[in-house]
Amino acid sequence: MDYFPIFVKLSGQNCLVVGGGEIAARKIELLARAGAKITVITRKVGSPVAAIEAKYGLVIVQKSFAEPDLQDFKLVVSATDNKETNQLVAKAANALGVLVNVVDDPSLCSFIFPAIIDRSPIIAAVSSGGAAPVLARLLRAKIETTIPPAYGRLAQLAEKFRSQVKQHLKDPTQRRIFWENCFQGQVAEQVFADNGPQAEQCLLQALAGQQQYTNGEVYLIGAGPGAADLLTFRALRLMQQADVVVYDHLVSPEIIDLARRDSEKIYVGKQRQKHTLAQESINTLLADLAKAGKRVARIKGGDPFIFGRGGEEIETLMQQGIHFQVVPGITAASGCAAYAGIPLTHREHAQSVTFVTGHLKDDSINLNWTQLAAPNQTIVVYMGLVGLEKICLSLIAHGSPENLPVALIQQGTTETQRVITATLATLPEIIASQTILPPTLIIIGTVVTLHDKLNWFNSSGAGIDV
Ligand code: SAH
């Protein structure tokens, strides 16, 4: 270990930064966030430093650094682009035994700045000992994604109740188990969902021995349109702590692979004409699992509240008093449009976008055709493949031009994505001679013409542009 990591209390302590440019500003900001009393010695004050001065208040001395300046400082940073000045600062600091950092010159440093993950009061620091700062920063980004921003609030809550818990639970092992349950169970979830008062209530109930933890809960998670890395951080975290995963056919195996290894996986997929479980049975299943104390990740394709019947599932939970939370996902329209290079709105093409379902009920599609046939808009049709011809004909009958561009996107955002572009008049026939794999999304409007220009995603499924 070339450097020993410690966390230094700087609040109210005198610190000196030599230099007034952008790099100096970054260090000043960090020290200011730690509450340091900062003096800046510089001949020229750059605008970032001026901005920090306005926000935190700094003592700025406009002069060149000289050895006698180094009095009563706990820590010094030299961030000038002048080698001699940097050396002078380091030498003077070392002579006085003051901690010194010279930006970009590890050989002159008695301490280095780590990459910081700030979830105050939780702080994590990553360092490569000056060997590869960019690598340390990349690692920090990885850690950032696994620590929810609300961890700071969780730690604050623990701090607030720490002595009360200590008084109540005298045995250290019992206390450890209590806190582990809090940090991994409902208390933490309430904090992450920004429900501070409920979190406190859960904690106090648990402390009073009312076993809240035996109650399960349901996470209604939108898993996005296909590509696994389009999941949200929250979705991933909840999937990794769930005891049971209940999923649809739209959720790809790569996404299910990201769930907790030892969780029970229940497939309740609904495919056209192939309903594995009726919706009511799914609603009941979720409620029963939660009542049996399980944490249930109900994973749906796209967003649970867009043609996802997510509302019905949580209604049942609500009626039965089961705790749940809803995690939004990237809906197919957003995912497919982005990956096909088709902006859904565009100043020159479309001022609005409408998501509709093309699902046939009693062999007819009930949509407001007059409204949908108006110009300057984009229509996205979910579940529209079977009714495609009806949709195109109805739009034309209500005034849409026959040559209005249409895109059909197969398995959007995945490696097998395929984009077929045509017009209202030609698409049904083109599709008829193709093998099209589900799921497919249809985008209608002149924004589709942008696909040629903006297409960036190279998938293996060959697209046809007609
Ligand atoms: N809740 C989902 C939609 C469920 S309805 C969401 O927000 O995306 C199912 C329909 O979504 C499919 O019939 C198809 O039209 C569309 N869909 C979902 N994922 C898709 C994908 N990767 N590519 C194309 N269409 C998709």
Coordinates of C-alpha atoms and ligand atoms in Angstrom, one line a residue:
M1 CA 0.0 0.0 0.0
D2 CA 1.8 3.1 -1.3
Y3 CA -0.7 5.5 0.2
F4 CA -2.7 5.1 3.4
P5 CA -6.3 6.2 3.1
I6 CA -7.6 8.3 5.8
F7 CA -10.5 10.8 6.1
V8 CA -9.3 14.2 7.3
K9 CA -11.6 16.6 9.1
L10 CA -11.2 19.9 7.4
S11 CA -14.2 21.7 8.6
G12 CA -13.1 25.1 9.9
Q13 CA -9.5 24.3 9.2
N14 CA -7.2 26.7 7.3
C15 CA -6.2 25.4 3.9
L16 CA -4.2 27.1 1.2
V17 CA -4.5 26.7 -2.6
V18 CA -1.9 28.3 -4.7
G19 CA -3.2 29.0 -8.2
G20 CA -6.4 30.5 -9.6
G21 CA -7.2 28.6 -12.8
E22 CA -9.6 25.9 -13.6
I23 CA -7.7 23.0 -11.9
A24 CA -7.2 25.1 -8.8
A25 CA -11.0 25.8 -8.8
R26 CA -11.8 22.0 -8.8
K27 CA -9.7 21.5 -5.7
I28 CA -11.0 24.6 -4.0
E29 CA -14.5 23.4 -4.6
L30 CA -13.8 20.0 -3.0
L31 CA -12.1 21.5 0.0
A32 CA -15.0 24.0 0.3
R33 CA -17.5 21.2 0.3
A34 CA -15.6 19.7 3.3
G35 CA -16.0 23.0 5.1
A36 CA -12.4 24.2 4.9
K37 CA -11.5 27.8 5.4
I38 CA -9.7 28.5 2.2
T39 CA -7.0 31.0 1.3
V40 CA -6.1 31.3 -2.4
I41 CA -2.9 32.8 -3.5
T42 CA -2.9 33.7 -7.2
R43 CA -1.9 36.5 -9.4
K44 CA -4.9 36.0 -11.6
V45 CA -8.4 34.9 -10.5
G46 CA -10.2 32.8 -13.1
S47 CA -13.9 32.9 -13.4
P48 CA -14.5 29.4 -11.9
V49 CA -12.6 30.5 -8.8
A50 CA -14.6 33.8 -8.7
A51 CA -17.8 31.7 -8.8
I52 CA -16.7 29.5 -5.9
E53 CA -15.7 32.6 -3.9
A54 CA -19.2 34.0 -4.4
K55 CA -20.7 30.7 -3.2
Y56 CA -18.5 29.7 -0.3
G57 CA -16.5 32.8 0.5
L58 CA -12.7 32.5 0.1
V59 CA -9.7 34.7 1.2
I60 CA -8.1 35.6 -2.1
V61 CA -4.6 37.1 -2.0
Q62 CA -3.5 38.4 -5.4
K63 CA 0.2 37.9 -5.5
S64 CA 3.0 35.4 -6.3
F65 CA 3.6 32.6 -3.7
A66 CA 6.5 33.1 -1.4
E67 CA 7.7 30.7 1.4
P68 CA 6.6 32.9 4.3
D69 CA 3.0 32.7 3.0
L70 CA 2.9 29.1 4.4
Q71 CA 1.8 29.8 8.0
D72 CA -0.9 28.1 10.0
F73 CA -2.2 25.9 7.2
K74 CA -3.3 22.3 7.8
L75 CA -3.1 21.4 4.1
V76 CA -1.8 23.0 1.0
V77 CA -2.5 22.4 -2.7
S78 CA -0.4 23.8 -5.5
A79 CA -2.2 24.0 -8.7
T80 CA -0.3 26.4 -10.9
D81 CA 1.2 25.7 -14.3
N82 CA 4.6 27.0 -13.1
K83 CA 7.0 24.2 -12.2
E84 CA 9.2 26.3 -10.0
T85 CA 6.2 27.6 -8.0
N86 CA 4.9 24.1 -7.5
Q87 CA 8.3 22.9 -6.3
L88 CA 8.7 25.9 -4.0
V89 CA 5.3 25.2 -2.4
A90 CA 6.1 21.5 -2.0
K91 CA 9.5 22.2 -0.4
A92 CA 8.1 24.8 2.0
A93 CA 5.2 22.5 3.0
N94 CA 7.5 19.5 3.5
A95 CA 9.8 21.6 5.7
L96 CA 6.9 22.5 8.0
G97 CA 5.4 19.0 7.9
V98 CA 2.2 20.3 6.3
L99 CA 0.2 18.0 4.0
V100 CA 0.8 19.0 0.4
N101 CA -0.6 18.1 -3.0
V102 CA 0.9 19.3 -6.2
V103 CA -1.6 18.7 -9.0
D104 CA -0.3 16.3 -11.6
D105 CA 3.0 15.7 -10.0
P106 CA 2.8 12.7 -7.6
S107 CA 6.6 13.0 -6.9
L108 CA 5.9 16.3 -5.0
C109 CA 2.8 15.1 -3.1
S110 CA 2.6 14.0 0.5
F111 CA -1.1 13.2 -0.1
I112 CA -3.2 12.7 -3.2
F113 CA -6.8 13.4 -4.0
P114 CA -8.9 10.3 -4.5
A115 CA -11.9 10.0 -6.8
I116 CA -14.7 10.6 -4.4
I117 CA -18.2 9.1 -4.1
D118 CA -20.1 11.5 -1.9
R119 CA -23.2 10.2 -0.3
S120 CA -22.6 12.2 2.8
P121 CA -22.2 11.1 5.5
I122 CA -21.1 8.0 3.5
I123 CA -18.0 8.8 1.6
A124 CA -16.1 6.3 -0.6
A125 CA -12.7 7.2 -2.1
V126 CA -10.8 5.5 -4.9
S127 CA -7.2 6.0 -5.7
S128 CA -4.7 4.5 -8.1
G129 CA -1.9 6.1 -6.1
G130 CA -1.4 8.5 -8.9
A131 CA -0.7 5.7 -11.4
A132 CA -3.9 5.9 -13.4
P133 CA -6.3 8.7 -12.3
V134 CA -8.6 8.1 -15.2
L135 CA -8.9 4.4 -14.2
A136 CA -9.7 5.5 -10.7
R137 CA -12.4 7.8 -12.0
L138 CA -13.9 5.0 -14.1
L139 CA -14.0 2.8 -11.1
R140 CA -15.7 5.5 -9.2
A141 CA -18.4 5.7 -11.9
K142 CA -18.9 2.0 -11.4
I143 CA -19.3 2.3 -7.7
E144 CA -21.5 5.4 -8.2
T145 CA -24.0 3.2 -10.1
T146 CA -24.2 0.6 -7.3
I147 CA -24.7 3.0 -4.4
P148 CA -28.1 4.7 -4.7
P149 CA -27.9 8.4 -4.1
A150 CA -30.2 8.0 -1.1
Y151 CA -27.6 6.1 0.9
G152 CA -26.6 9.3 2.5
R153 CA -30.2 9.7 3.8
L154 CA -30.1 6.1 5.0
A155 CA -27.0 6.8 7.0
Q156 CA -28.5 10.0 8.4
L157 CA -31.6 8.0 9.6
A158 CA -29.3 5.4 11.2
E159 CA -27.4 8.2 13.0
K160 CA -30.7 9.7 14.3
F161 CA -31.8 6.5 15.9
R162 CA -28.4 5.1 16.8
S163 CA -28.5 5.8 20.5
Q164 CA -32.2 4.8 20.8
V165 CA -31.4 1.5 19.2
K166 CA -28.4 1.0 21.4
Q167 CA -30.4 1.6 24.5
H168 CA -33.2 -0.8 23.4
L169 CA -31.0 -3.6 22.0
K170 CA -28.2 -4.1 24.5
D171 CA -26.7 -7.1 22.8
P172 CA -24.3 -6.1 19.9
T173 CA -25.2 -9.1 17.8
Q174 CA -28.9 -8.3 18.0
R175 CA -28.1 -4.7 17.1
R176 CA -26.1 -5.8 14.1
I177 CA -28.9 -8.0 12.9
F178 CA -31.4 -5.2 13.5
W179 CA -29.3 -2.7 11.4
E180 CA -28.7 -5.3 8.6
N181 CA -32.4 -5.8 8.3
C182 CA -33.0 -2.1 8.2
F183 CA -30.4 -1.5 5.6
Q184 CA -31.6 -4.3 3.3
G185 CA -35.3 -4.3 3.9
Q186 CA -38.3 -2.0 4.1
V187 CA -36.7 0.8 6.0
A188 CA -34.1 1.2 3.3
E189 CA -36.6 0.9 0.6
Q190 CA -38.8 3.6 2.2
V191 CA -35.7 5.9 2.3
F192 CA -34.8 5.2 -1.3
A193 CA -38.4 5.9 -2.3
D194 CA -38.1 9.2 -0.5
N195 CA -40.7 8.3 2.2
G196 CA -38.8 9.6 5.2
P197 CA -41.6 9.5 7.8
Q198 CA -42.7 5.9 6.7
A199 CA -39.0 4.8 7.0
E200 CA -38.9 6.1 10.6
Q201 CA -42.2 4.4 11.3
C202 CA -40.9 1.1 9.9
L203 CA -37.7 1.4 11.9
L204 CA -39.6 2.1 15.2
Q205 CA -42.0 -0.7 14.6
A206 CA -39.2 -3.1 14.0
L207 CA -37.5 -1.9 17.2
A208 CA -40.7 -2.4 19.1
G209 CA -40.7 -6.0 17.9
Q210 CA -43.6 -5.7 15.5
Q211 CA -42.2 -7.8 12.8
Q212 CA -42.6 -5.6 9.7
Y213 CA -40.0 -7.7 7.9
T214 CA -42.2 -10.7 7.6
N215 CA -44.3 -8.7 5.2
G216 CA -43.1 -9.0 1.7
E217 CA -43.4 -6.3 -0.9
V218 CA -43.7 -6.0 -4.7
Y219 CA -41.5 -4.1 -7.0
L220 CA -43.3 -3.4 -10.3
I221 CA -40.3 -2.9 -12.5
G222 CA -40.1 -1.6 -16.1
A223 CA -37.2 -3.5 -17.7
G224 CA -37.0 -1.4 -20.9
P225 CA -37.4 -2.5 -24.4
G226 CA -34.8 -5.3 -24.7
A227 CA -31.2 -4.3 -24.3
A228 CA -30.2 -5.2 -20.8
D229 CA -28.1 -2.1 -20.2
L230 CA -31.2 0.1 -20.7
L231 CA -32.4 -1.0 -17.2
T232 CA -32.4 1.7 -14.5
F233 CA -30.1 1.5 -11.5
R234 CA -33.1 1.2 -9.3
A235 CA -34.5 -1.7 -11.3
L236 CA -31.2 -3.5 -11.1
R237 CA -30.9 -3.0 -7.4
L238 CA -34.4 -4.3 -6.6
M239 CA -34.0 -7.2 -9.0
Q240 CA -30.9 -8.2 -7.1
Q241 CA -32.6 -8.2 -3.7
A242 CA -35.8 -9.9 -4.7
D243 CA -36.7 -13.4 -3.5
V244 CA -39.0 -14.1 -6.4
V245 CA -39.0 -12.8 -10.0
V246 CA -42.2 -12.8 -11.9
Y247 CA -41.7 -11.9 -15.5
D248 CA -43.3 -11.6 -18.9
H249 CA -42.3 -12.9 -22.3
L250 CA -41.1 -9.4 -23.4
V251 CA -38.3 -9.5 -20.8
S252 CA -35.1 -10.9 -22.3
P253 CA -33.1 -13.7 -20.8
E254 CA -30.1 -11.3 -20.4
I255 CA -32.3 -9.2 -18.1
I256 CA -33.5 -12.2 -16.0
D257 CA -29.8 -13.2 -15.7
L258 CA -29.2 -10.0 -13.8
A259 CA -31.7 -10.9 -11.1
R260 CA -30.5 -12.4 -7.9
R261 CA -29.0 -15.8 -8.7
D262 CA -30.9 -17.8 -6.1
S263 CA -34.2 -16.1 -6.6
E264 CA -37.2 -18.1 -7.8
K265 CA -38.2 -17.3 -11.4
I266 CA -41.8 -17.5 -12.4
Y267 CA -42.7 -17.0 -16.0
V268 CA -46.2 -15.5 -16.6
G269 CA -45.6 -14.4 -20.1
K270 CA -48.5 -13.3 -22.2
Q271 CA -48.1 -13.7 -25.9
R272 CA -50.7 -13.1 -28.5
Q273 CA -53.3 -15.9 -28.2
K274 CA -51.1 -17.7 -25.8
H275 CA -52.0 -16.5 -22.3
T276 CA -49.9 -18.4 -19.8
L277 CA -51.7 -16.9 -16.8
A278 CA -54.8 -14.7 -16.9
Q279 CA -54.3 -11.2 -15.6
E280 CA -56.4 -11.8 -12.5
S281 CA -54.2 -14.8 -11.6
I282 CA -51.1 -12.7 -12.0
N283 CA -52.6 -10.1 -9.7
T284 CA -53.4 -12.7 -7.1
L285 CA -50.1 -14.5 -7.5
L286 CA -48.2 -11.2 -6.7
A287 CA -50.3 -10.5 -3.7
D288 CA -50.0 -14.1 -2.3
L289 CA -46.2 -14.1 -2.7
A290 CA -45.9 -10.8 -0.9
K291 CA -48.2 -12.1 1.9
A292 CA -46.0 -15.1 2.3
G293 CA -43.2 -12.6 3.1
K294 CA -41.4 -12.6 -0.3
R295 CA -39.9 -9.6 -1.9
V296 CA -41.3 -9.9 -5.4
A297 CA -39.8 -8.3 -8.5
R298 CA -42.6 -8.1 -11.1
I299 CA -40.6 -7.4 -14.2
K300 CA -42.4 -6.1 -17.3
G301 CA -41.1 -5.0 -20.7
G302 CA -40.8 -1.3 -21.4
D303 CA -42.6 0.8 -18.9
P304 CA -45.1 -0.8 -16.6
F305 CA -47.6 2.0 -17.0
I306 CA -47.6 2.1 -20.8
F307 CA -49.8 -0.7 -22.2
G308 CA -48.5 -2.8 -19.4
R309 CA -51.5 -3.3 -17.2
G310 CA -49.3 -2.3 -14.3
G311 CA -52.1 -0.2 -12.9
E312 CA -54.3 -3.3 -12.5
E313 CA -51.6 -5.2 -10.7
I314 CA -50.9 -2.6 -8.1
E315 CA -54.6 -2.0 -7.6
T316 CA -54.9 -5.5 -6.2
L317 CA -51.9 -4.9 -4.0
M318 CA -53.3 -1.6 -2.8
Q319 CA -56.7 -3.2 -1.9
Q320 CA -54.9 -5.8 0.2
G321 CA -52.6 -3.3 1.9
I322 CA -49.4 -4.8 0.4
H323 CA -46.4 -2.5 0.1
F324 CA -45.2 -1.9 -3.4
Q325 CA -43.2 0.5 -5.5
V326 CA -43.2 1.2 -9.2
V327 CA -40.0 1.6 -11.2
P328 CA -40.4 3.3 -14.6
G329 CA -38.7 1.8 -17.6
I330 CA -37.8 3.0 -21.1
T331 CA -40.9 2.3 -23.1
A332 CA -40.7 0.6 -26.5
A333 CA -41.5 3.9 -28.3
S334 CA -38.5 5.7 -26.8
G335 CA -36.1 2.7 -27.1
C336 CA -37.1 1.8 -30.7
A337 CA -37.1 5.4 -31.9
A338 CA -33.7 6.1 -30.5
Y339 CA -32.1 2.9 -31.8
A340 CA -33.7 3.4 -35.2
G341 CA -32.6 7.0 -35.5
I342 CA -36.1 8.3 -35.7
P343 CA -36.7 11.3 -33.3
L344 CA -40.4 11.1 -32.2
T345 CA -40.7 14.9 -32.3
H346 CA -38.9 17.3 -34.6
R347 CA -39.3 21.0 -35.2
E348 CA -39.9 20.5 -38.9
H349 CA -41.9 17.3 -38.7
A350 CA -43.9 16.7 -35.6
Q351 CA -45.0 18.8 -32.7
S352 CA -46.7 15.9 -30.9
V353 CA -46.5 12.2 -30.5
T354 CA -49.3 9.8 -29.6
F355 CA -48.9 6.2 -28.4
V356 CA -51.8 4.0 -29.4
T357 CA -52.5 0.3 -29.2
G358 CA -53.3 -1.5 -32.4
H359 CA -54.6 -4.5 -30.5
L360 CA -57.8 -5.7 -32.1
K361 CA -60.8 -6.2 -29.9
D362 CA -63.7 -7.9 -31.6
D363 CA -61.8 -7.6 -34.9
S364 CA -61.8 -3.8 -34.9
I365 CA -59.5 -1.1 -33.7
N366 CA -61.1 1.7 -31.8
L367 CA -59.1 4.8 -32.4
N368 CA -59.8 8.4 -33.1
W369 CA -58.8 8.2 -36.8
T370 CA -59.7 11.8 -37.6
Q371 CA -57.4 13.1 -34.9
L372 CA -54.6 10.6 -35.9
A373 CA -54.8 11.5 -39.6
A374 CA -54.0 15.2 -38.9
P375 CA -50.5 16.3 -40.1
N376 CA -47.4 17.3 -38.1
Q377 CA -47.6 14.5 -35.6
T378 CA -46.1 11.1 -34.9
I379 CA -48.1 8.1 -34.1
V380 CA -46.5 5.1 -32.4
V381 CA -48.5 1.9 -32.6
Y382 CA -47.9 -0.8 -30.0
M383 CA -49.1 -4.3 -30.7
G384 CA -49.9 -3.2 -34.3
L385 CA -48.6 -5.9 -36.5
V386 CA -51.8 -7.9 -36.9
G387 CA -53.9 -4.9 -37.5
L388 CA -51.4 -3.1 -39.6
E389 CA -53.4 -3.1 -42.8
K390 CA -56.5 -1.9 -41.1
I391 CA -54.5 0.9 -39.4
C392 CA -52.9 2.1 -42.7
L393 CA -56.2 1.9 -44.6
S394 CA -58.1 3.8 -41.9
L395 CA -55.6 6.6 -41.8
I396 CA -55.7 7.0 -45.5
A397 CA -59.5 6.9 -45.4
H398 CA -59.4 9.7 -42.9
G399 CA -57.1 12.0 -44.9
S400 CA -53.5 10.9 -44.3
P401 CA -51.5 10.9 -47.5
E402 CA -50.8 7.5 -49.0
N403 CA -47.1 8.2 -49.1
L404 CA -46.9 9.1 -45.4
P405 CA -43.7 7.4 -44.2
V406 CA -44.0 4.4 -41.8
A407 CA -41.4 2.4 -40.0
L408 CA -41.8 -1.0 -38.6
I409 CA -39.2 -1.9 -36.0
Q410 CA -38.7 -5.5 -35.1
Q411 CA -37.1 -6.4 -31.7
G412 CA -35.9 -2.8 -31.2
T413 CA -32.7 -2.1 -29.2
T414 CA -31.6 -5.7 -29.5
E415 CA -29.0 -7.3 -31.7
T416 CA -31.8 -8.6 -34.0
Q417 CA -33.3 -5.2 -34.4
R418 CA -34.6 -4.6 -37.9
V419 CA -36.1 -1.5 -39.4
I420 CA -38.4 -1.6 -42.4
T421 CA -39.4 1.7 -43.8
A422 CA -42.2 2.2 -46.4
T423 CA -45.4 4.2 -46.7
L424 CA -49.0 3.8 -45.5
A425 CA -49.8 2.5 -48.9
T426 CA -46.9 0.0 -49.3
L427 CA -46.0 -1.3 -45.9
P428 CA -48.8 -3.9 -45.5
E429 CA -47.8 -5.6 -48.8
I430 CA -44.1 -5.5 -48.0
I431 CA -44.7 -7.1 -44.6
A432 CA -46.8 -9.8 -46.1
S433 CA -43.9 -11.3 -47.9
Q434 CA -41.5 -11.2 -44.9
T435 CA -40.9 -13.2 -41.8
I436 CA -41.3 -10.7 -39.1
L437 CA -40.4 -11.6 -35.5
P438 CA -42.2 -10.2 -32.5
P439 CA -42.2 -7.7 -30.9
T440 CA -42.7 -5.0 -33.4
L441 CA -43.5 -1.4 -33.2
I442 CA -44.8 0.9 -35.9
I443 CA -43.9 4.6 -36.2
I444 CA -46.0 6.7 -38.5
G445 CA -45.2 10.2 -39.6
T446 CA -42.6 12.2 -41.6
V447 CA -40.1 11.9 -38.8
V448 CA -39.5 8.4 -40.3
T449 CA -37.6 10.1 -43.2
L450 CA -34.9 11.0 -40.7
H451 CA -34.0 7.3 -40.3
D452 CA -31.7 7.3 -43.4
K453 CA -29.8 10.2 -42.0
L454 CA -29.7 9.4 -38.3
N455 CA -29.5 5.7 -38.3
W456 CA -26.5 4.8 -36.0
F457 CA -27.3 1.4 -34.5
N458 CA -25.7 -1.5 -36.4
S459 CA -27.7 -4.5 -35.6
S460 CA -27.2 -7.9 -37.2
G461 CA -30.8 -8.1 -38.5
A462 CA -30.7 -6.6 -41.9
G463 CA -33.1 -3.7 -42.5
I464 CA -34.9 -3.0 -45.7
D465 CA -35.5 0.5 -46.8
V466 CA -38.1 0.9 -49.5
Ligands
SAH1 N1 -45.1 -1.8 -21.5 C1 -44.4 -2.0 -22.7 C2 -45.4 -2.3 -23.8 C3 -46.1 -3.6 -23.7 S1 -47.2 -3.9 -25.0 C4 -43.6 -0.7 -23.1 O1 -43.7 0.3 -22.4 O2 -42.8 -0.8 -24.0 C5 -46.2 -4.9 -26.0 C6 -45.9 -4.2 -27.3 O3 -44.8 -3.3 -27.1 C7 -45.4 -5.1 -28.4 O4 -46.5 -5.7 -29.1 C8 -44.7 -4.1 -29.3 O5 -45.5 -3.4 -30.0 C9 -44.0 -3.2 -28.2 N2 -42.7 -3.6 -27.9 C10 -42.1 -3.8 -26.7 N3 -40.8 -4.1 -26.8 C11 -40.5 -3.9 -28.1 C12 -39.3 -4.0 -28.9 N4 -38.1 -4.3 -28.3 N5 -39.3 -3.7 -30.2 C13 -40.4 -3.4 -30.8 N6 -41.6 -3.3 -30.2 C14 -41.6 -3.6 -28.8

